[in-house]
Short mmCIF file of C-alpha atoms in Angstrom, two decimals:
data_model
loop_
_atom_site.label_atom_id
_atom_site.label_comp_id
_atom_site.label_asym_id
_atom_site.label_seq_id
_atom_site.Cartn_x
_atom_site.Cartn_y
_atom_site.Cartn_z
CA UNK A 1 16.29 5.11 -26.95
CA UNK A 2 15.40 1.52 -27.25
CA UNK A 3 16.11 -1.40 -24.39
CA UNK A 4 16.07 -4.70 -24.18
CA UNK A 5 14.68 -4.26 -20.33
CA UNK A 6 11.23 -5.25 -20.17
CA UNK A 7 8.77 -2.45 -19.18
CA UNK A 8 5.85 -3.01 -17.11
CA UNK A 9 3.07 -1.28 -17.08
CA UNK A 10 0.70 -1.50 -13.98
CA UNK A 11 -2.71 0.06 -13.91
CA UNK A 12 -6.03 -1.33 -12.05
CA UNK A 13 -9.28 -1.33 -13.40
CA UNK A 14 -11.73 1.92 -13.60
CA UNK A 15 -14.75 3.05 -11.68
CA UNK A 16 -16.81 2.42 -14.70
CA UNK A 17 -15.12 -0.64 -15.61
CA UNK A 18 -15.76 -2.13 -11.74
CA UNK A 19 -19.60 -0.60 -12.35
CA UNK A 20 -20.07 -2.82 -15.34
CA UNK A 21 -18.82 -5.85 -13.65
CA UNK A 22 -20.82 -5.13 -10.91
CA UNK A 23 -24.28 -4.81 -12.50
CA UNK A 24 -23.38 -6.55 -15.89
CA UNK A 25 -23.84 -4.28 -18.71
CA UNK A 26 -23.58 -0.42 -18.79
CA UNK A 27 -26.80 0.44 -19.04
CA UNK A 28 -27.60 -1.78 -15.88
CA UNK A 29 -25.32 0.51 -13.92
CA UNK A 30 -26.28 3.63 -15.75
CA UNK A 31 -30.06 3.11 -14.75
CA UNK A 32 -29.17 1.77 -11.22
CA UNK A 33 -26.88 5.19 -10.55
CA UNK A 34 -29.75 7.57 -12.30
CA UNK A 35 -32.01 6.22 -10.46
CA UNK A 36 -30.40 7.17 -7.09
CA UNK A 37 -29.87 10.47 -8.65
CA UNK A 38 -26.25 10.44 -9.38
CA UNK A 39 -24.86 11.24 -12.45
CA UNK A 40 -23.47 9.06 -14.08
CA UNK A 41 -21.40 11.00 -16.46
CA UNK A 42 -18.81 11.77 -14.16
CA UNK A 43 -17.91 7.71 -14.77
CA UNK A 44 -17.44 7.47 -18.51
CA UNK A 45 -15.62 10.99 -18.42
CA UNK A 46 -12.98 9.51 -16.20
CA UNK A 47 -12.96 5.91 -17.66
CA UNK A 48 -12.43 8.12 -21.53
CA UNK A 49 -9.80 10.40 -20.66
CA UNK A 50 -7.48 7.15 -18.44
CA UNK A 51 -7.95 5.08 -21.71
CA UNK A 52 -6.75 8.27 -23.70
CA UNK A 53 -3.68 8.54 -21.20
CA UNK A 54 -3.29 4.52 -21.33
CA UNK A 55 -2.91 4.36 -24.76
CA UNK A 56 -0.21 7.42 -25.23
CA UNK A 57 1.75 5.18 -22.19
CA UNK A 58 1.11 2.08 -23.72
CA UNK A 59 2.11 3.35 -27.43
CA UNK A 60 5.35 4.96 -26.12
CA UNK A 61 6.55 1.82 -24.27
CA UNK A 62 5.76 -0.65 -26.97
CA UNK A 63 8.11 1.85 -29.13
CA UNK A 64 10.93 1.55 -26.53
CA UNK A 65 11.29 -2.00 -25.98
CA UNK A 66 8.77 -4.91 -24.83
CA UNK A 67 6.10 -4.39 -22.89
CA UNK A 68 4.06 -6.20 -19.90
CA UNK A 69 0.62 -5.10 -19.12
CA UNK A 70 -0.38 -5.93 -15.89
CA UNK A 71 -3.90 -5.27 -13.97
CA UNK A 72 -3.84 -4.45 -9.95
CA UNK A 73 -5.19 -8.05 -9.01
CA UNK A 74 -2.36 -10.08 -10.82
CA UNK A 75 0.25 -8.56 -8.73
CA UNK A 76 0.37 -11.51 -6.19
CA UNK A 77 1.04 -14.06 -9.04
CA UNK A 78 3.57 -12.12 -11.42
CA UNK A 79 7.35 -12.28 -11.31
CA UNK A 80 9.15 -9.26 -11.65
CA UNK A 81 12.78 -9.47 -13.20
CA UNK A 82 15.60 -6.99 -11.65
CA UNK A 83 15.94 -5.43 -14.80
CA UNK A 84 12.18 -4.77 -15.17
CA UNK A 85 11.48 -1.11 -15.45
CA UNK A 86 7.86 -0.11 -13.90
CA UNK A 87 5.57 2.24 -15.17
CA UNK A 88 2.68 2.86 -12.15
CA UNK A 89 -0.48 4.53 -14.17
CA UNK A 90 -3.62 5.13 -11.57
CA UNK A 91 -3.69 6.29 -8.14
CA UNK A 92 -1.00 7.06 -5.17
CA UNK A 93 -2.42 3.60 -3.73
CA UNK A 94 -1.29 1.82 -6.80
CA UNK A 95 1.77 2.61 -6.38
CA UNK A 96 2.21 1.26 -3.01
CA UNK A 97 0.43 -1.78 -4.04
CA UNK A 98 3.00 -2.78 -6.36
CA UNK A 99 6.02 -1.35 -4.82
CA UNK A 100 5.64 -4.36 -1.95
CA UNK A 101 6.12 -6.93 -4.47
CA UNK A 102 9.61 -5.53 -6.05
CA UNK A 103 13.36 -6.06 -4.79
CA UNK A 104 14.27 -2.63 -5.31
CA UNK A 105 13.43 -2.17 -9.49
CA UNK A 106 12.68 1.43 -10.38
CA UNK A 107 9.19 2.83 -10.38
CA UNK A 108 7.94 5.73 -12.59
CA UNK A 109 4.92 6.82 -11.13
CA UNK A 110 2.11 8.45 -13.90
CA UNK A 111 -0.80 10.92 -12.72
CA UNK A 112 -3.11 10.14 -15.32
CA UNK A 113 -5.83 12.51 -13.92
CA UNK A 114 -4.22 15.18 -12.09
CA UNK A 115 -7.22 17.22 -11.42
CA UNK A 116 -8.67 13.64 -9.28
CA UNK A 117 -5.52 11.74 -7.97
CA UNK A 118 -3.42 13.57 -5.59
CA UNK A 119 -0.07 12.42 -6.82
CA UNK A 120 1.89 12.07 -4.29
CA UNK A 121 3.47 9.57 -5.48
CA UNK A 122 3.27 10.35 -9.66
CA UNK A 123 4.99 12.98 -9.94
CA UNK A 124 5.26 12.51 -13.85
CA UNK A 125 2.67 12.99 -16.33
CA UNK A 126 2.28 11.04 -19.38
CA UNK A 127 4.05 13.57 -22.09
CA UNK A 128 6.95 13.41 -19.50
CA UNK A 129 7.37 10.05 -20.09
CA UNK A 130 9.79 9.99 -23.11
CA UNK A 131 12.02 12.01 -21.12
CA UNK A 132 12.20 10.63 -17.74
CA UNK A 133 12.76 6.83 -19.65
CA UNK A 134 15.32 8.11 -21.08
CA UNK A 135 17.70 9.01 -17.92
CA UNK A 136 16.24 5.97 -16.25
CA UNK A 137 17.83 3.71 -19.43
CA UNK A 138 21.03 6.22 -19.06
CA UNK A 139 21.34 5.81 -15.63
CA UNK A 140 21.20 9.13 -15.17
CA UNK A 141 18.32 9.49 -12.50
CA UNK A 142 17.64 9.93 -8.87
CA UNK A 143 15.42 7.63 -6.79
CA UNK A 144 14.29 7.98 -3.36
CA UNK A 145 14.44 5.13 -1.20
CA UNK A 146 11.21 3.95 0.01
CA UNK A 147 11.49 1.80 3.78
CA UNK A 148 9.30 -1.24 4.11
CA UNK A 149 7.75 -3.27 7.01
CA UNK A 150 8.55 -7.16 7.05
CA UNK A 151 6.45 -10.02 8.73
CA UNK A 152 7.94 -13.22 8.89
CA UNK A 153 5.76 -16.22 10.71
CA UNK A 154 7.02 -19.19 12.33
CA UNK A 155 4.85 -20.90 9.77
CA UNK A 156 7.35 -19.72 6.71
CA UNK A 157 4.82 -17.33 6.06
CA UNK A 158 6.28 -13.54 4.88
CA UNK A 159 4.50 -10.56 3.82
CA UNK A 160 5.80 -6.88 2.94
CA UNK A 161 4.45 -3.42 3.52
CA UNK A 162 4.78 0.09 2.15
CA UNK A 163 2.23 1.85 4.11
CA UNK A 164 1.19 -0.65 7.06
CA UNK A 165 0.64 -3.67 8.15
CA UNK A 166 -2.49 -4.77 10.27
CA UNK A 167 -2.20 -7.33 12.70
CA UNK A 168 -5.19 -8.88 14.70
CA UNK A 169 -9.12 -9.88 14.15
CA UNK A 170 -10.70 -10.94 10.76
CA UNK A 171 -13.99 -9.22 11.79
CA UNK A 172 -14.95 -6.72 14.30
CA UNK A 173 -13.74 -8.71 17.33
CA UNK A 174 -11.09 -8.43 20.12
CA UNK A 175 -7.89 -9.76 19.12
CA UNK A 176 -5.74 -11.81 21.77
CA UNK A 177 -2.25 -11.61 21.93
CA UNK A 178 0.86 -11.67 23.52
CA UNK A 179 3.03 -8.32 22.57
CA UNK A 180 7.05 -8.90 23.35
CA UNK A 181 9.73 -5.72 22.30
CA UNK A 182 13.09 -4.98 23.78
CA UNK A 183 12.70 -7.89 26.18
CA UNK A 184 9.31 -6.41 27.38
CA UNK A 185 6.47 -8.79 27.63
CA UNK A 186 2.76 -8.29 27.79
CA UNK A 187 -0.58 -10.11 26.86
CA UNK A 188 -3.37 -7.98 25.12
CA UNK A 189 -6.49 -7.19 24.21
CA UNK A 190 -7.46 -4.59 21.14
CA UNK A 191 -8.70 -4.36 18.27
CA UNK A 192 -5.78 -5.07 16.43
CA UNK A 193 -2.47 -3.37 15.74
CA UNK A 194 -0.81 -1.02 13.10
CA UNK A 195 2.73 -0.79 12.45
CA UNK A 196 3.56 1.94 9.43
CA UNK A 197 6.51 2.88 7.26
CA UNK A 198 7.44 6.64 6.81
CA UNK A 199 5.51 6.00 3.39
CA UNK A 200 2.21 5.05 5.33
CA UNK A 201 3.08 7.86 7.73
CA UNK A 202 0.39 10.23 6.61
CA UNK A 203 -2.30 8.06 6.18
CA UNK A 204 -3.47 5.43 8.90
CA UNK A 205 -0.71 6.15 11.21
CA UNK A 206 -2.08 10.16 11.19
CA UNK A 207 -5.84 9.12 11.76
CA UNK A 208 -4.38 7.28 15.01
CA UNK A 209 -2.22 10.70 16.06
CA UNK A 210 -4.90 12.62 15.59
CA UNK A 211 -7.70 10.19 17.51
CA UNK A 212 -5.42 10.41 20.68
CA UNK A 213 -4.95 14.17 20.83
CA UNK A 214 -8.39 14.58 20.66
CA UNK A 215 -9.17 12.06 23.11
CA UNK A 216 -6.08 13.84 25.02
CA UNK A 217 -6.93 17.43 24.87
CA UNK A 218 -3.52 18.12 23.40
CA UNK A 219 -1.15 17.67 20.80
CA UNK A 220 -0.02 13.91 21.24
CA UNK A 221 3.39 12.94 19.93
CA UNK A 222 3.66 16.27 17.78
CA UNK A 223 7.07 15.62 16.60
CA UNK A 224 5.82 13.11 14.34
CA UNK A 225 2.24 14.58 13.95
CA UNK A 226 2.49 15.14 10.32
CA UNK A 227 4.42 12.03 9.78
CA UNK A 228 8.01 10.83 9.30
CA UNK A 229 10.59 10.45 6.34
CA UNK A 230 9.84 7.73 3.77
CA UNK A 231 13.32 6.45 4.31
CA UNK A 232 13.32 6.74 7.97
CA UNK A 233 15.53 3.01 8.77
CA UNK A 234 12.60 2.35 11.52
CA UNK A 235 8.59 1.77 12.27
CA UNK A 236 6.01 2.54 14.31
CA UNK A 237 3.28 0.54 15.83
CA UNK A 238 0.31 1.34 17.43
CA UNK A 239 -2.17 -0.36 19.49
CA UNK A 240 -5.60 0.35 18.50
CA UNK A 241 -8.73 0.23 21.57
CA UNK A 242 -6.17 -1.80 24.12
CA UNK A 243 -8.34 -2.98 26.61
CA UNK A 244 -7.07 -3.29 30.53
CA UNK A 245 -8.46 -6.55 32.15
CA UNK A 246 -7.34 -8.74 34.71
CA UNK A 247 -5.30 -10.52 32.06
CA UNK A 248 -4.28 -8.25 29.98
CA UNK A 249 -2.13 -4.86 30.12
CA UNK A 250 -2.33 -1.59 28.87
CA UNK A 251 1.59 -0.82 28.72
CA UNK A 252 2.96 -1.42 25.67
CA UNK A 253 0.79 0.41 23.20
CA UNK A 254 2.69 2.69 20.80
CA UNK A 255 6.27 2.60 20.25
CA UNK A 256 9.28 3.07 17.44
CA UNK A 257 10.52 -0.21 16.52
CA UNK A 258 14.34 0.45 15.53
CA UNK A 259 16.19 -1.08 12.31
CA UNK A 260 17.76 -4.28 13.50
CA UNK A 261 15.09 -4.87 16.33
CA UNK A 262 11.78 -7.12 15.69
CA UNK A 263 8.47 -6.48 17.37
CA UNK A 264 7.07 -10.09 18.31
CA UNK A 265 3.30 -10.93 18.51
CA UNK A 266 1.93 -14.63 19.64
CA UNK A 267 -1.38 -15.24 18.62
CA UNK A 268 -4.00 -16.27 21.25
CA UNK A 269 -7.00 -16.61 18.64
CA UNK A 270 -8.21 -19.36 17.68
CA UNK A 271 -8.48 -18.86 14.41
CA UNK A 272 -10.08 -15.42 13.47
CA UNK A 273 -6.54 -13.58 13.66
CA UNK A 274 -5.41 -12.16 10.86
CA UNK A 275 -2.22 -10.42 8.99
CA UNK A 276 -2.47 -7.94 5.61
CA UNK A 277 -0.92 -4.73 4.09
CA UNK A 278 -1.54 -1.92 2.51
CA UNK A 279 -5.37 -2.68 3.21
CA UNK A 280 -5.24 -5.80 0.89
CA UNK A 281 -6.93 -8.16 2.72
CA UNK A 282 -7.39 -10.69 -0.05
CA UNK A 283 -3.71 -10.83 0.19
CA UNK A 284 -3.75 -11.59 4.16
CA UNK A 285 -2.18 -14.37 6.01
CA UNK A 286 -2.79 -15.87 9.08
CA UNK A 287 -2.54 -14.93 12.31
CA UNK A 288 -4.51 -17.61 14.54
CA UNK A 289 -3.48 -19.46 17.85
CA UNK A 290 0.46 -20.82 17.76
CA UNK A 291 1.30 -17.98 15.32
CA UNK A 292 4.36 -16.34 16.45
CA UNK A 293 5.06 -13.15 13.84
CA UNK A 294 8.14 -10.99 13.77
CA UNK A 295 7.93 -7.81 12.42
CA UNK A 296 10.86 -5.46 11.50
CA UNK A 297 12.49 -3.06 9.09
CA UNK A 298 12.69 -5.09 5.55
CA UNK A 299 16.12 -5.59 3.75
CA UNK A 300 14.42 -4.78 1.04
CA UNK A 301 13.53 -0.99 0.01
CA UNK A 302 11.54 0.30 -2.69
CA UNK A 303 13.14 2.85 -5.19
CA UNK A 304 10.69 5.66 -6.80
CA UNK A 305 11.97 7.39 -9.27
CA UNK A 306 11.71 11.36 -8.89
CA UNK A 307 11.05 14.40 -10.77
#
């Protein structure tokens, strides 16, 4: 079935490719690894079989219709159309990483390595491909919808998020703040603060779960222990190392932040405070002293296309 739709194909570069840039040649990075005793084998039999899985993709889509190639770091900078189709090829993070910077297109998510990459979110494989592009073309495919965060800044400043977002220091500091939700008002001190989508639910938002029953002695928050639904209309946020002083307060450190409502944070740094997702930081913006952000559930969703 051909289309007139442009398909986009988003992968990021390989360990062996980053190696190379890294040390400059090859054989720079091959002695540098042997050296240290690794093997360095394991690198050029992943980068081989992802370029053999690339080039079936990339063979297949250029028969279908036109095709965009696009590398992990261009994502910022690229305008999608709505009638782009997306092909994800690389990791479960990839996915994420690109789904932030669509208004709702639908992704086809490719495991090119099953036996590395968990694929959580690819649950295709390349020889399914044909198939699957087929029923997205005909309309004739499901998609589950995928909640996102939204920051918005009094600066104009706005920034989505699949997993999480992470609000507070640029280095390993104390962030200052002033936390207001539901009419509830308090200043703080922590190390920053993590609110997560349902998506992001397993990852960071787990680690912090976890951290506090142990601390605890007990199961802490079980219900959502193991997470929450990907569409789930609402977000989580928790405070990370709050720290009770004479001006600051301990109160207000984990809590659901309902569709509709907006979790508001005023920045007290000066001008080390910063705001990223999905653990992009070259992607941040800022958070520093005046900075009033509003964080919510986004209007927009992202749409994964499923097996």
């Amino acid at each position: 079935m051909l289309t007139d739709r442009k398909l986009v194909l988003v992968t990021r570069k390989t360990r062996l490719q980053e190696l190379k840039e890294r040390y400059g040649t090859l054989g720079q990075a091959k002695f540098y690894l042997e050296h240290l005793g690794e093997s360095f084998a394991q690198y050029e039999d992943e980068h081989n079989r992802f370029e053999a899985c690339r080039r079936q993709v990339v063979q297949l889509l250029g028969s279908v219709g036109k095709l965009q190639q696009l590398e992990r770091g261009v994502l910022p900078t690229y305008r999608f159309d709505a009638q782009d189709i997306i092909c994800v090829l690389g990791q479960d993070g990839l996915v994420a990483n690109t789904l932030k910077y669509l208004r709702g297109q639908p992704v086809i998510g490719i495991n090119p390595l099953p036996d590395l990459f968990d694929g959580k979110l690819l649950p295709f494989n390349a020889n399914e491909l044909q198939e699957i592009l087929n029923h997205v073309l005909a309309a004739e495919v499901k998609t589950r919808s995928v909640t996102l965060a939204q920051v918005d800044t009094n600066l104009g400043e706005s920034l989505l998020a699949v997993n999480d977002l992470f609000i507070g220091p640029r280095t390993h500091s104390s962030a200052r703040y002033l936390l207001n939700y539901q009419q509830q008002a308090e200043e703080q001190s922590s190390s920053g603060i993590i609110v997560s989508t349902g998506l992001g639910s397993t990852g960071w938002f787990r680690s912090i779960i976890a951290g506090a029953s142990g601390v605890a002695g007990k199961p802490v928050q079980a219900k959502i222990a193991n997470g929450f639904p990907w569409e789930a209309p609402y977000l989580y946020y928790s405070v990370r190392e709050p720290f009770p002083s004479r001006s600051t307060s301990c109160k207000q450190v984990f809590g659901r932040i309902e569709q509709g409502k907006a979790l508001k944070l005023t920045s007290r740094m000066p001008d080390s405070g910063v705001i990223f997702s999905d653990g992009m930081e070259s992607d941040a913006i800022s958070f520093s002293a005046g900075t009033i952000a509003s964080i919510s559930v986004s209007k927009v969703h992202g749409a994964l296309v499923s097996g």
